[in-house]
CSV table of C-alpha atoms in Angstrom, one decimal:
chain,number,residue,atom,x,y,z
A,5,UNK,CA,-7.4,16.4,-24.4
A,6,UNK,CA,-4.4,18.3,-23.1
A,7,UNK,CA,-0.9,17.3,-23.1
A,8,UNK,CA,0.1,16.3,-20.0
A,9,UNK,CA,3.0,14.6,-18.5
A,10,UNK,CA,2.3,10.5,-19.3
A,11,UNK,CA,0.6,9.2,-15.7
A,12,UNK,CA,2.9,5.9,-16.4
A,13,UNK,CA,6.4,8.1,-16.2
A,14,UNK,CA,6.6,9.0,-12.7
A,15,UNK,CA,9.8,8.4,-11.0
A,16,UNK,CA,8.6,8.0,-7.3
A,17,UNK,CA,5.7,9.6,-5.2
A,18,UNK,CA,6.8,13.4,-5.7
A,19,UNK,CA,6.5,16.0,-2.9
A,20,UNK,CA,4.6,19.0,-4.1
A,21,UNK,CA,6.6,21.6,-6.7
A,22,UNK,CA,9.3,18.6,-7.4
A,23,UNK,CA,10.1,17.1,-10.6
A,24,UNK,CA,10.0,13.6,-10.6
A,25,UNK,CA,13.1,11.5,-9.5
A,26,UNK,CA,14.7,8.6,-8.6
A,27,UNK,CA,14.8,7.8,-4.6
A,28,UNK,CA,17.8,9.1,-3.0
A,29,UNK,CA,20.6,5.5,-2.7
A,30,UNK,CA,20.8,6.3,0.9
A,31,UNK,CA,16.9,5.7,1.6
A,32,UNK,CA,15.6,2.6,0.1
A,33,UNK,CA,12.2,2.3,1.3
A,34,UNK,CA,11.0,-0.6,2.1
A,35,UNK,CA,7.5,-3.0,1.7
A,36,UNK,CA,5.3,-2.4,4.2
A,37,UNK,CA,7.1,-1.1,6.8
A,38,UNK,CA,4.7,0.6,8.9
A,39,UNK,CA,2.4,-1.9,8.5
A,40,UNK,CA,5.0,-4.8,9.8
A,41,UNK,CA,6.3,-1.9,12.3
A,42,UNK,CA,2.4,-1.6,13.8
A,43,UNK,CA,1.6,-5.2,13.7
A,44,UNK,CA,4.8,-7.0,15.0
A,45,UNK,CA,5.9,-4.4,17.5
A,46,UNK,CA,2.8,-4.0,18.8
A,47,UNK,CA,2.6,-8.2,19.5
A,48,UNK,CA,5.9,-6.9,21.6
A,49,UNK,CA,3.9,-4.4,23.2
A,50,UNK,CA,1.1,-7.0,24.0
A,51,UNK,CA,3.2,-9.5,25.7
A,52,UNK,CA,5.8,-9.5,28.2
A,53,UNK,CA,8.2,-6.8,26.8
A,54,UNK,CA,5.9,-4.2,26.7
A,55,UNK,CA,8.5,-1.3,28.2
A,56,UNK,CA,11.3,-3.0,26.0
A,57,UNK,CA,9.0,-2.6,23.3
A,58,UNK,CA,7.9,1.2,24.1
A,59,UNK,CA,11.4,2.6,24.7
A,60,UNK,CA,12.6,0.5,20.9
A,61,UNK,CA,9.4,2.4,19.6
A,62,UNK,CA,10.1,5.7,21.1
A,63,UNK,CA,14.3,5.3,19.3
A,64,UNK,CA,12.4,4.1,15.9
A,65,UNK,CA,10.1,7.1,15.7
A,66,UNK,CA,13.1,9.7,15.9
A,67,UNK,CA,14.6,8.2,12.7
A,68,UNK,CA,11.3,7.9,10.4
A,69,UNK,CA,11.0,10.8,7.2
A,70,UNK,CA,7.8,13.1,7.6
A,71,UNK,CA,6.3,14.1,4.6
A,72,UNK,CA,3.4,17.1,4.3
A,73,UNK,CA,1.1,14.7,3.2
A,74,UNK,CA,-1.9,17.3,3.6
A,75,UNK,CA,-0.2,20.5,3.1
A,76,UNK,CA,-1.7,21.1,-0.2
A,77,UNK,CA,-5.2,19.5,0.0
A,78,UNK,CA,-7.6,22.2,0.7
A,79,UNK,CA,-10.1,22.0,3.8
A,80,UNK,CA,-13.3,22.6,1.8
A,81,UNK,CA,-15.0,19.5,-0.2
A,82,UNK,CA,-12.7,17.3,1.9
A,83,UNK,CA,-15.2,14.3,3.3
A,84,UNK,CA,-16.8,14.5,6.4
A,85,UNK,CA,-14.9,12.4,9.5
A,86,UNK,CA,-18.6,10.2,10.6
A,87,UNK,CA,-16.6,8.0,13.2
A,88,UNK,CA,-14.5,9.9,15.0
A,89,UNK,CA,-12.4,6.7,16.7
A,90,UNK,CA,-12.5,5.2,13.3
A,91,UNK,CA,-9.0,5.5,11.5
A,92,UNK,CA,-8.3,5.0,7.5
A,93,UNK,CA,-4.8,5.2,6.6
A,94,UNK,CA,-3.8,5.9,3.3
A,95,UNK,CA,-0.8,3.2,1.8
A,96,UNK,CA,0.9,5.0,-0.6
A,97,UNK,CA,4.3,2.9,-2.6
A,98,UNK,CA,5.9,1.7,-5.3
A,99,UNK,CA,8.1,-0.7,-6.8
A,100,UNK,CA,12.2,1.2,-6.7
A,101,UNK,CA,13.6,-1.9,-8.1
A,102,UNK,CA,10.8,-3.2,-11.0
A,103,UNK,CA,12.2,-4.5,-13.9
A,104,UNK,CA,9.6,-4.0,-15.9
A,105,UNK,CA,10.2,-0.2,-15.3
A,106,UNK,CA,11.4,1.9,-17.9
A,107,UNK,CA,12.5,5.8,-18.6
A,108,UNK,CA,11.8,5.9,-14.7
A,109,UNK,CA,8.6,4.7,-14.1
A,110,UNK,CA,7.6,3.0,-11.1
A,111,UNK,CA,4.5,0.5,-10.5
A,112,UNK,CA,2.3,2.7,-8.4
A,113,UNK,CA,0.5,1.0,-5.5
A,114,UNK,CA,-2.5,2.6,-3.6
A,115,UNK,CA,-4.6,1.0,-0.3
A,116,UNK,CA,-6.9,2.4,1.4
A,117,UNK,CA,-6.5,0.6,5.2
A,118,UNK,CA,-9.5,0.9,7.5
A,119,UNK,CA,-8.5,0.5,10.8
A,120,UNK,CA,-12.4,0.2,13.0
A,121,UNK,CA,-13.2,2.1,16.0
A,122,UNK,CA,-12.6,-0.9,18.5
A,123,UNK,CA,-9.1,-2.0,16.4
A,124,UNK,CA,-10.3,-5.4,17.0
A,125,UNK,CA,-9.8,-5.9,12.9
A,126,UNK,CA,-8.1,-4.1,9.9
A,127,UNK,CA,-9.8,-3.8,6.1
A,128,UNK,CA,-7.4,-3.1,3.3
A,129,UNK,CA,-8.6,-2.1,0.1
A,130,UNK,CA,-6.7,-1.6,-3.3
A,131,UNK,CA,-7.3,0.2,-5.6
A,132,UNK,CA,-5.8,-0.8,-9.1
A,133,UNK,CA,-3.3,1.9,-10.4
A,134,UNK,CA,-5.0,2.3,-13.9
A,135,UNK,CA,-8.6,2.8,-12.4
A,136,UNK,CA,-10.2,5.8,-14.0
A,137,UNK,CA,-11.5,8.8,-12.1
A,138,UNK,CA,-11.5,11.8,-11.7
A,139,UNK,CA,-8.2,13.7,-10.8
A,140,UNK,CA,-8.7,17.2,-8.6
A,141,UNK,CA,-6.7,20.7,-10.2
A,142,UNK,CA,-3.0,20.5,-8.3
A,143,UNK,CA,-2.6,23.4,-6.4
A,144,UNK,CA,-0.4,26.0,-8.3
A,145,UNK,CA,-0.5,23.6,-11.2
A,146,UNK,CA,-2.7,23.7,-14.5
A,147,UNK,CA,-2.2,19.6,-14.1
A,148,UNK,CA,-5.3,17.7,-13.7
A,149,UNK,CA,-9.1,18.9,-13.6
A,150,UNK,CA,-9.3,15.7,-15.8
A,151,UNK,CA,-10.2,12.0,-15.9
A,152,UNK,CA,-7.0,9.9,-16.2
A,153,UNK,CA,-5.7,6.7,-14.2
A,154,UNK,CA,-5.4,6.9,-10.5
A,155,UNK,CA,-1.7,7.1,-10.5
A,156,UNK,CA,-1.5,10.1,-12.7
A,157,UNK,CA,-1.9,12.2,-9.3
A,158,UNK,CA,1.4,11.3,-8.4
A,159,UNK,CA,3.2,12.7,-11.1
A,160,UNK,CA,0.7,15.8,-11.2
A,161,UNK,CA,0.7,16.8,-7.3
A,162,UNK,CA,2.5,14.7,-5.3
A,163,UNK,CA,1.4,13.0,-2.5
A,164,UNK,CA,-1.6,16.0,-1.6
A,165,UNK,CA,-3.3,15.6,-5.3
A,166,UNK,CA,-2.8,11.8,-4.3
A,167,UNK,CA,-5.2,12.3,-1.0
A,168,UNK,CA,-7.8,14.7,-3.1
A,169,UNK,CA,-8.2,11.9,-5.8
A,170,UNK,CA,-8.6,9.3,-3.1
A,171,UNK,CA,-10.8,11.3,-1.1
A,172,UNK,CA,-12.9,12.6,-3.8
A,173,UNK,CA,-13.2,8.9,-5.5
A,174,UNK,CA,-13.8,7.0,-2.1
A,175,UNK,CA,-15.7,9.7,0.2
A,176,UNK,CA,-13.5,8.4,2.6
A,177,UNK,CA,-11.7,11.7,5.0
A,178,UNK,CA,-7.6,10.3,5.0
A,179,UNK,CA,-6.7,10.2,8.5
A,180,UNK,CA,-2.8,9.6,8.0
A,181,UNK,CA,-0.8,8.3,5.3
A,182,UNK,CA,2.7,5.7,5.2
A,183,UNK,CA,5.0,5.6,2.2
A,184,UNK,CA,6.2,1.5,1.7
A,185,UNK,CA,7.7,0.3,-1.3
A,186,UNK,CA,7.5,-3.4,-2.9
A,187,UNK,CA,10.6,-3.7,-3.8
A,188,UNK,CA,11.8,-4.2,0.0
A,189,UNK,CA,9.6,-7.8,0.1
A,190,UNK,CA,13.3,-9.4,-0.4
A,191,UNK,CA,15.0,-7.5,2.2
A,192,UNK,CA,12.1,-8.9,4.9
A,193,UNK,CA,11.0,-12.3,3.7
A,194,UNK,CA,15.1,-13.1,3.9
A,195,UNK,CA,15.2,-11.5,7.4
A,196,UNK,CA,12.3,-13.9,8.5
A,197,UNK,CA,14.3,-17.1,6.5
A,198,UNK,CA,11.3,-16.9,3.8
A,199,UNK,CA,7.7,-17.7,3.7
A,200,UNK,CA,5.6,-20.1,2.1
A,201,UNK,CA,3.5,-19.2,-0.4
A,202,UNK,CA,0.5,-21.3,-2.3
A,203,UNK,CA,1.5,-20.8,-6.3
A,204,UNK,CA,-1.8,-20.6,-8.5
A,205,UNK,CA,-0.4,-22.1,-11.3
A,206,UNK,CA,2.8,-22.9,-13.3
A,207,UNK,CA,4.9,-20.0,-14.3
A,208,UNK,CA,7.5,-18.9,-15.7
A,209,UNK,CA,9.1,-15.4,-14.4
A,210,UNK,CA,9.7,-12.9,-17.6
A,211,UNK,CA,12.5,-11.7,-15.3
A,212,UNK,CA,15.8,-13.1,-15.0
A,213,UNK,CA,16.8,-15.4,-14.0
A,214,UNK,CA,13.4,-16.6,-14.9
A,215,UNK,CA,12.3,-19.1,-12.6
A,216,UNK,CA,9.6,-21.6,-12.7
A,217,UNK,CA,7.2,-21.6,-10.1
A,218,UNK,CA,5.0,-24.7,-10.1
A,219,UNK,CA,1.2,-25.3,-8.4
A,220,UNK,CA,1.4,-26.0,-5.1
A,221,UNK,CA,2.7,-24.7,-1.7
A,222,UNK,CA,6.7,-23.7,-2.1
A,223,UNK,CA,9.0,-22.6,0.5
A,224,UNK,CA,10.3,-18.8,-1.6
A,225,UNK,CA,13.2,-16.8,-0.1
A,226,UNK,CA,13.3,-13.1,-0.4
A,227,UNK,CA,14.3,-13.0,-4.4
A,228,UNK,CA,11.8,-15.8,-5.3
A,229,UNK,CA,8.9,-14.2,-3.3
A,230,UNK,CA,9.2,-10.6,-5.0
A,231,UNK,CA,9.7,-12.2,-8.4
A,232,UNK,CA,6.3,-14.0,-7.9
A,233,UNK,CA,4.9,-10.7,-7.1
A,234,UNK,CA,5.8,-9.0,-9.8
A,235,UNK,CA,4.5,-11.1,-12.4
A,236,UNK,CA,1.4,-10.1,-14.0
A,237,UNK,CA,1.6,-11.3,-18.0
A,238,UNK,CA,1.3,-14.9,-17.6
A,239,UNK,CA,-2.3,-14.3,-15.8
A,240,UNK,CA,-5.8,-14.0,-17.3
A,241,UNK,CA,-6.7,-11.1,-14.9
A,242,UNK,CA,-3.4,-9.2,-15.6
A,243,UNK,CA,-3.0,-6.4,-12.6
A,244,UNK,CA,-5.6,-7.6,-10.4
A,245,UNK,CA,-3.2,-11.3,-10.2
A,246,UNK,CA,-0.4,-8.7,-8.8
A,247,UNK,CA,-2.2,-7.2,-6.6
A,248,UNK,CA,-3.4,-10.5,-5.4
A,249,UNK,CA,-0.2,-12.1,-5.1
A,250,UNK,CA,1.0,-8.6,-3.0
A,251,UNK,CA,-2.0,-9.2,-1.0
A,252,UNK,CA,-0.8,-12.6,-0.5
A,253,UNK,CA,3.3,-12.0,0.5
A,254,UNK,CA,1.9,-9.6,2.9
A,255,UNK,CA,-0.4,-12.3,4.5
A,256,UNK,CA,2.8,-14.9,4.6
A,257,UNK,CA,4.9,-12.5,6.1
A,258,UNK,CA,2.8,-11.7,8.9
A,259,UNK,CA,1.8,-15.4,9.2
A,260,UNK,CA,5.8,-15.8,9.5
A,261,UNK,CA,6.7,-13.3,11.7
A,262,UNK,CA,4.3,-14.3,14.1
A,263,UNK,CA,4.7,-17.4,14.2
A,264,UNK,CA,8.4,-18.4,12.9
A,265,UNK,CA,10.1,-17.3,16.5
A,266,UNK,CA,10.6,-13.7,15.5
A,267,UNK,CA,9.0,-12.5,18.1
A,268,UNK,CA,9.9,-14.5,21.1
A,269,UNK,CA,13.9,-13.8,20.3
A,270,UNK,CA,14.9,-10.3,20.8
A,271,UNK,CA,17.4,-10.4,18.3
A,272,UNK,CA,15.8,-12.0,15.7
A,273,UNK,CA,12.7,-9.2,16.2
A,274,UNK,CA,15.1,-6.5,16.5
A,275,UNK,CA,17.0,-7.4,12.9
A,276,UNK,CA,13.6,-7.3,11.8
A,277,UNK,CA,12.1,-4.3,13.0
A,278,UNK,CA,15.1,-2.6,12.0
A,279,UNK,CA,15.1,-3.7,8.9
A,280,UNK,CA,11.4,-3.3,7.9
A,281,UNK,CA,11.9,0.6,9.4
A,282,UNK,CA,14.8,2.0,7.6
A,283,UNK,CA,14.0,5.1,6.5
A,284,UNK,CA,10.2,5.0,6.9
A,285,UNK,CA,8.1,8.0,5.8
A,286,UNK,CA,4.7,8.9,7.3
A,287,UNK,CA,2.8,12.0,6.9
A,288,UNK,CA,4.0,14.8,10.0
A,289,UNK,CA,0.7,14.1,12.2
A,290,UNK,CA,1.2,10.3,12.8
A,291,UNK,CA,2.2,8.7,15.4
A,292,UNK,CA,3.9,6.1,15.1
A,293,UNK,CA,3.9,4.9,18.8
A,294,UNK,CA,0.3,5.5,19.3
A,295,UNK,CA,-0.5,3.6,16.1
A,296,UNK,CA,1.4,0.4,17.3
A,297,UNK,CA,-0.2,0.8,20.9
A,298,UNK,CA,-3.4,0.5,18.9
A,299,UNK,CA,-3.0,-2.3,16.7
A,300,UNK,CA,-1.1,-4.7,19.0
A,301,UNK,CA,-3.6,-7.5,19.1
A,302,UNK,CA,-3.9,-7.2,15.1
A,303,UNK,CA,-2.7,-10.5,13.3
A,304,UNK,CA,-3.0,-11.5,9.7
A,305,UNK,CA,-6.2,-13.7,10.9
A,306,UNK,CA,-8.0,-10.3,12.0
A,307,UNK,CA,-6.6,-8.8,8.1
A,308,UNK,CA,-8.9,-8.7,5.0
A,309,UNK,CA,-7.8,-8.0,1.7
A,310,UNK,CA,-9.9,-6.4,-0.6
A,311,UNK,CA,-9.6,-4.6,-4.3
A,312,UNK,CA,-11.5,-1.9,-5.4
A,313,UNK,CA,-14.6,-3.3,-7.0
A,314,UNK,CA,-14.5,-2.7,-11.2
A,315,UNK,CA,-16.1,-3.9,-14.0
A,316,UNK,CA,-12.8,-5.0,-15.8
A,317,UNK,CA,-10.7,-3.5,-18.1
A,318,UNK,CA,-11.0,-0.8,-21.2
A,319,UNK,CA,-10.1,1.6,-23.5
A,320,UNK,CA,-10.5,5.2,-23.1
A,321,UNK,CA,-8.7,7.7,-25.2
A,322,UNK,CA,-6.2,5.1,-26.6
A,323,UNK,CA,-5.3,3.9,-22.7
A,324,UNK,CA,-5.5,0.8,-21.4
A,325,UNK,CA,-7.9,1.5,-18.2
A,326,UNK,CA,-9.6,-0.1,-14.8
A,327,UNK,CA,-13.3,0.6,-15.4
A,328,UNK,CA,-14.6,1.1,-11.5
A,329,UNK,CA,-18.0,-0.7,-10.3
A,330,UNK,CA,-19.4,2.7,-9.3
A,331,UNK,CA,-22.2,1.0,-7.5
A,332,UNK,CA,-20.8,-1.8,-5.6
A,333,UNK,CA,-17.7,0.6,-4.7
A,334,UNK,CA,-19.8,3.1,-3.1
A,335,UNK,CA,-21.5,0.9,-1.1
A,336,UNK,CA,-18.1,-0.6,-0.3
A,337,UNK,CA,-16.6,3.2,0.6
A,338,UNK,CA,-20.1,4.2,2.4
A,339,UNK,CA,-19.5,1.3,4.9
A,340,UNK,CA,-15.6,1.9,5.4
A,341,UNK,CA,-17.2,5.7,5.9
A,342,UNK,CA,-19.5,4.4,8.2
A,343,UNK,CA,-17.2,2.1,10.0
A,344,UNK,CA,-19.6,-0.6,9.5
A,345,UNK,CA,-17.2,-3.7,8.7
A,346,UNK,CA,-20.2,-6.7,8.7
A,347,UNK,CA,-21.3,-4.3,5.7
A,348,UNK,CA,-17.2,-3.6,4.3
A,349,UNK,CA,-17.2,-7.2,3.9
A,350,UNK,CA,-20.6,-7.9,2.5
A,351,UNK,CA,-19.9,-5.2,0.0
A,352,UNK,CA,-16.4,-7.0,-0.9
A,353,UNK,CA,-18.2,-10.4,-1.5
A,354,UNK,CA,-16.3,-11.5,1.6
């Protein structure tokens, strides 16, 4: 096996030809911002303030960071686009602010977010960051042409070699891809005055100041709820309990945000907005506008959250690895290809 930089010790999501390194103080990104962005401006856009809404859309779209997601990833072998109306989005992110990071690594997240032809629902699929496949040769690179973990492509290519590996694993053609980052939970679950959140079972955090969370439904603010998302030792399942609980925050923010009063008081929805779209970075063909326009009758009741089937955890090579269910997942991919959701969900189990 070659020597190759160590998947686990990538600073952030690296642009082609740059080393890895930390994110610049002055742009913090921030959890799910386009997502929040599409879903809660485009509520705006479906009620009464719809010209408001446009216009605060229009101002937002000037500030957001393009990134040339797809400059690198070569035309040929790239999958075939079935339903043309059909759009999958690629959610790339990681946590800035982990504590559980060290010498500069960051906990890599990657969804796949299938947005249907009608936009009457919205599938996203995660896919553990230590699943094993195969990682495509970086262009002007002797970095992968290898099986490794998922999130080795960051550190090898950047966000392009990040596309192939999803492409070429899924069979799914990337229409447009979002940068988000965990970390930012805090920043929004404060803005909305916290969100309530259904605790699996007692805990306590490995972080300080080490809270307990006990059973039950509790009321978290911003540094409780991205403390509970984080943790990941105290469960049986390991990774797939993170993901899970992310899944979860996301769900409870939406939940909040659409029905807490954010978006009947204009200033209340404006802090938000502006706080979930600081410094946003899409790929250079999206549209941020048209994507809201879109999605605005989306809530978290038309969501479903999925994770990349597997057949658990192993070893390969001395590495601790997510073994993919190559079956069930290509049954799971040839629906999302197919945009046949009845058959997305029967593949999930849901």
């Amino acid at each position: 096996m070659s020597s190759q930089p160590d998947p686990e010790q990538t600073a952030r999501i690296s642009l082609p030809g740059e080393e890895p390194q930390p994110p610049a103080p002055t742009k913090k990104r921030r959890a799910l911002r386009f997502v929040l962005i599409a879903l809660l401006a485009g509520a705006l856009l479906g009620g009464g303030g719809a010209v408001a809404g446009g216009l605060y859309l229009r101002s937002v779209e000037k500030d957001i960071v393009r990134v040339d997601a797809f400059a690198e990833v070569p035309d040929e072998g790239r999958p075939e686009k079935v339903v043309q109306k059909a759009r999958n989005i690629l959610l790339l992110g990681s946590d800035s602010r982990d504590p559980d990071a060290t010498g500069g690594s960051r906990s890599d997240t990657i969804i796949v977010a299938h947005l249907p032809a009608d936009r009457s629902s919205a599938q996203l699929i995660s896919i553990p960051r230590d699943t094993w496949v195969h990682v495509p040769p970086a262009k002007n690179s002797k970095n992968g042409n290898r099986d490794a973990k998922i999130n080795a492509s960051y550190a090898w290519g950047g966000i392009p070699l990040v596309v192939q590996t999803v492409e070429k694993f899924t069979g799914v053609r990337i229409d447009n891809v979002a940068i988000i980052d965990f970390a930012g939970f805090q920043d929004i679950v404060d803005a909305l005055g916290g969100i309530d959140l259904y605790i699996e079972q007692d805990i306590t955090s490995i972080h300080e100041p080490f809270r307990k969370f006990s059973q039950g439904e509790q009321h978290l603010d911003g540094a409780a709820a991205l403390d509970y998302a984080r943790q990941r030792k105290q469960f049986a399942d390991g990774d797939f309990a993170r993901i899970r609980h992310q899944q979860q925050v996301i769900k409870a923010i939406l939940d909040k945000a659409a029905t807490g009063g954010t978006l009947a008081n204009p200033g209340k929805l404006n802090s938000f907005l502006r706080a979930t779209a600081d410094a946003v970075s899409v790929d250079k063909t999206m549209s941020i506008f048209d994507t809201v326009t879109e999605m605005r009758d989306l809530r978290s009741g038309n969501l479903t959250f999925l994770t990349n089937p597997s057949k658990g955890t192993g070893r390969i090579g001395g590495e601790s690895v997510v073994l993919p269910d190559k079956a069930k997942a290509k049954a799971l991919y040839d629906a999302v290809r197919e945009d046949a959701v009845d058959d997305i969900l029967r593949a999930s189990g849901e």
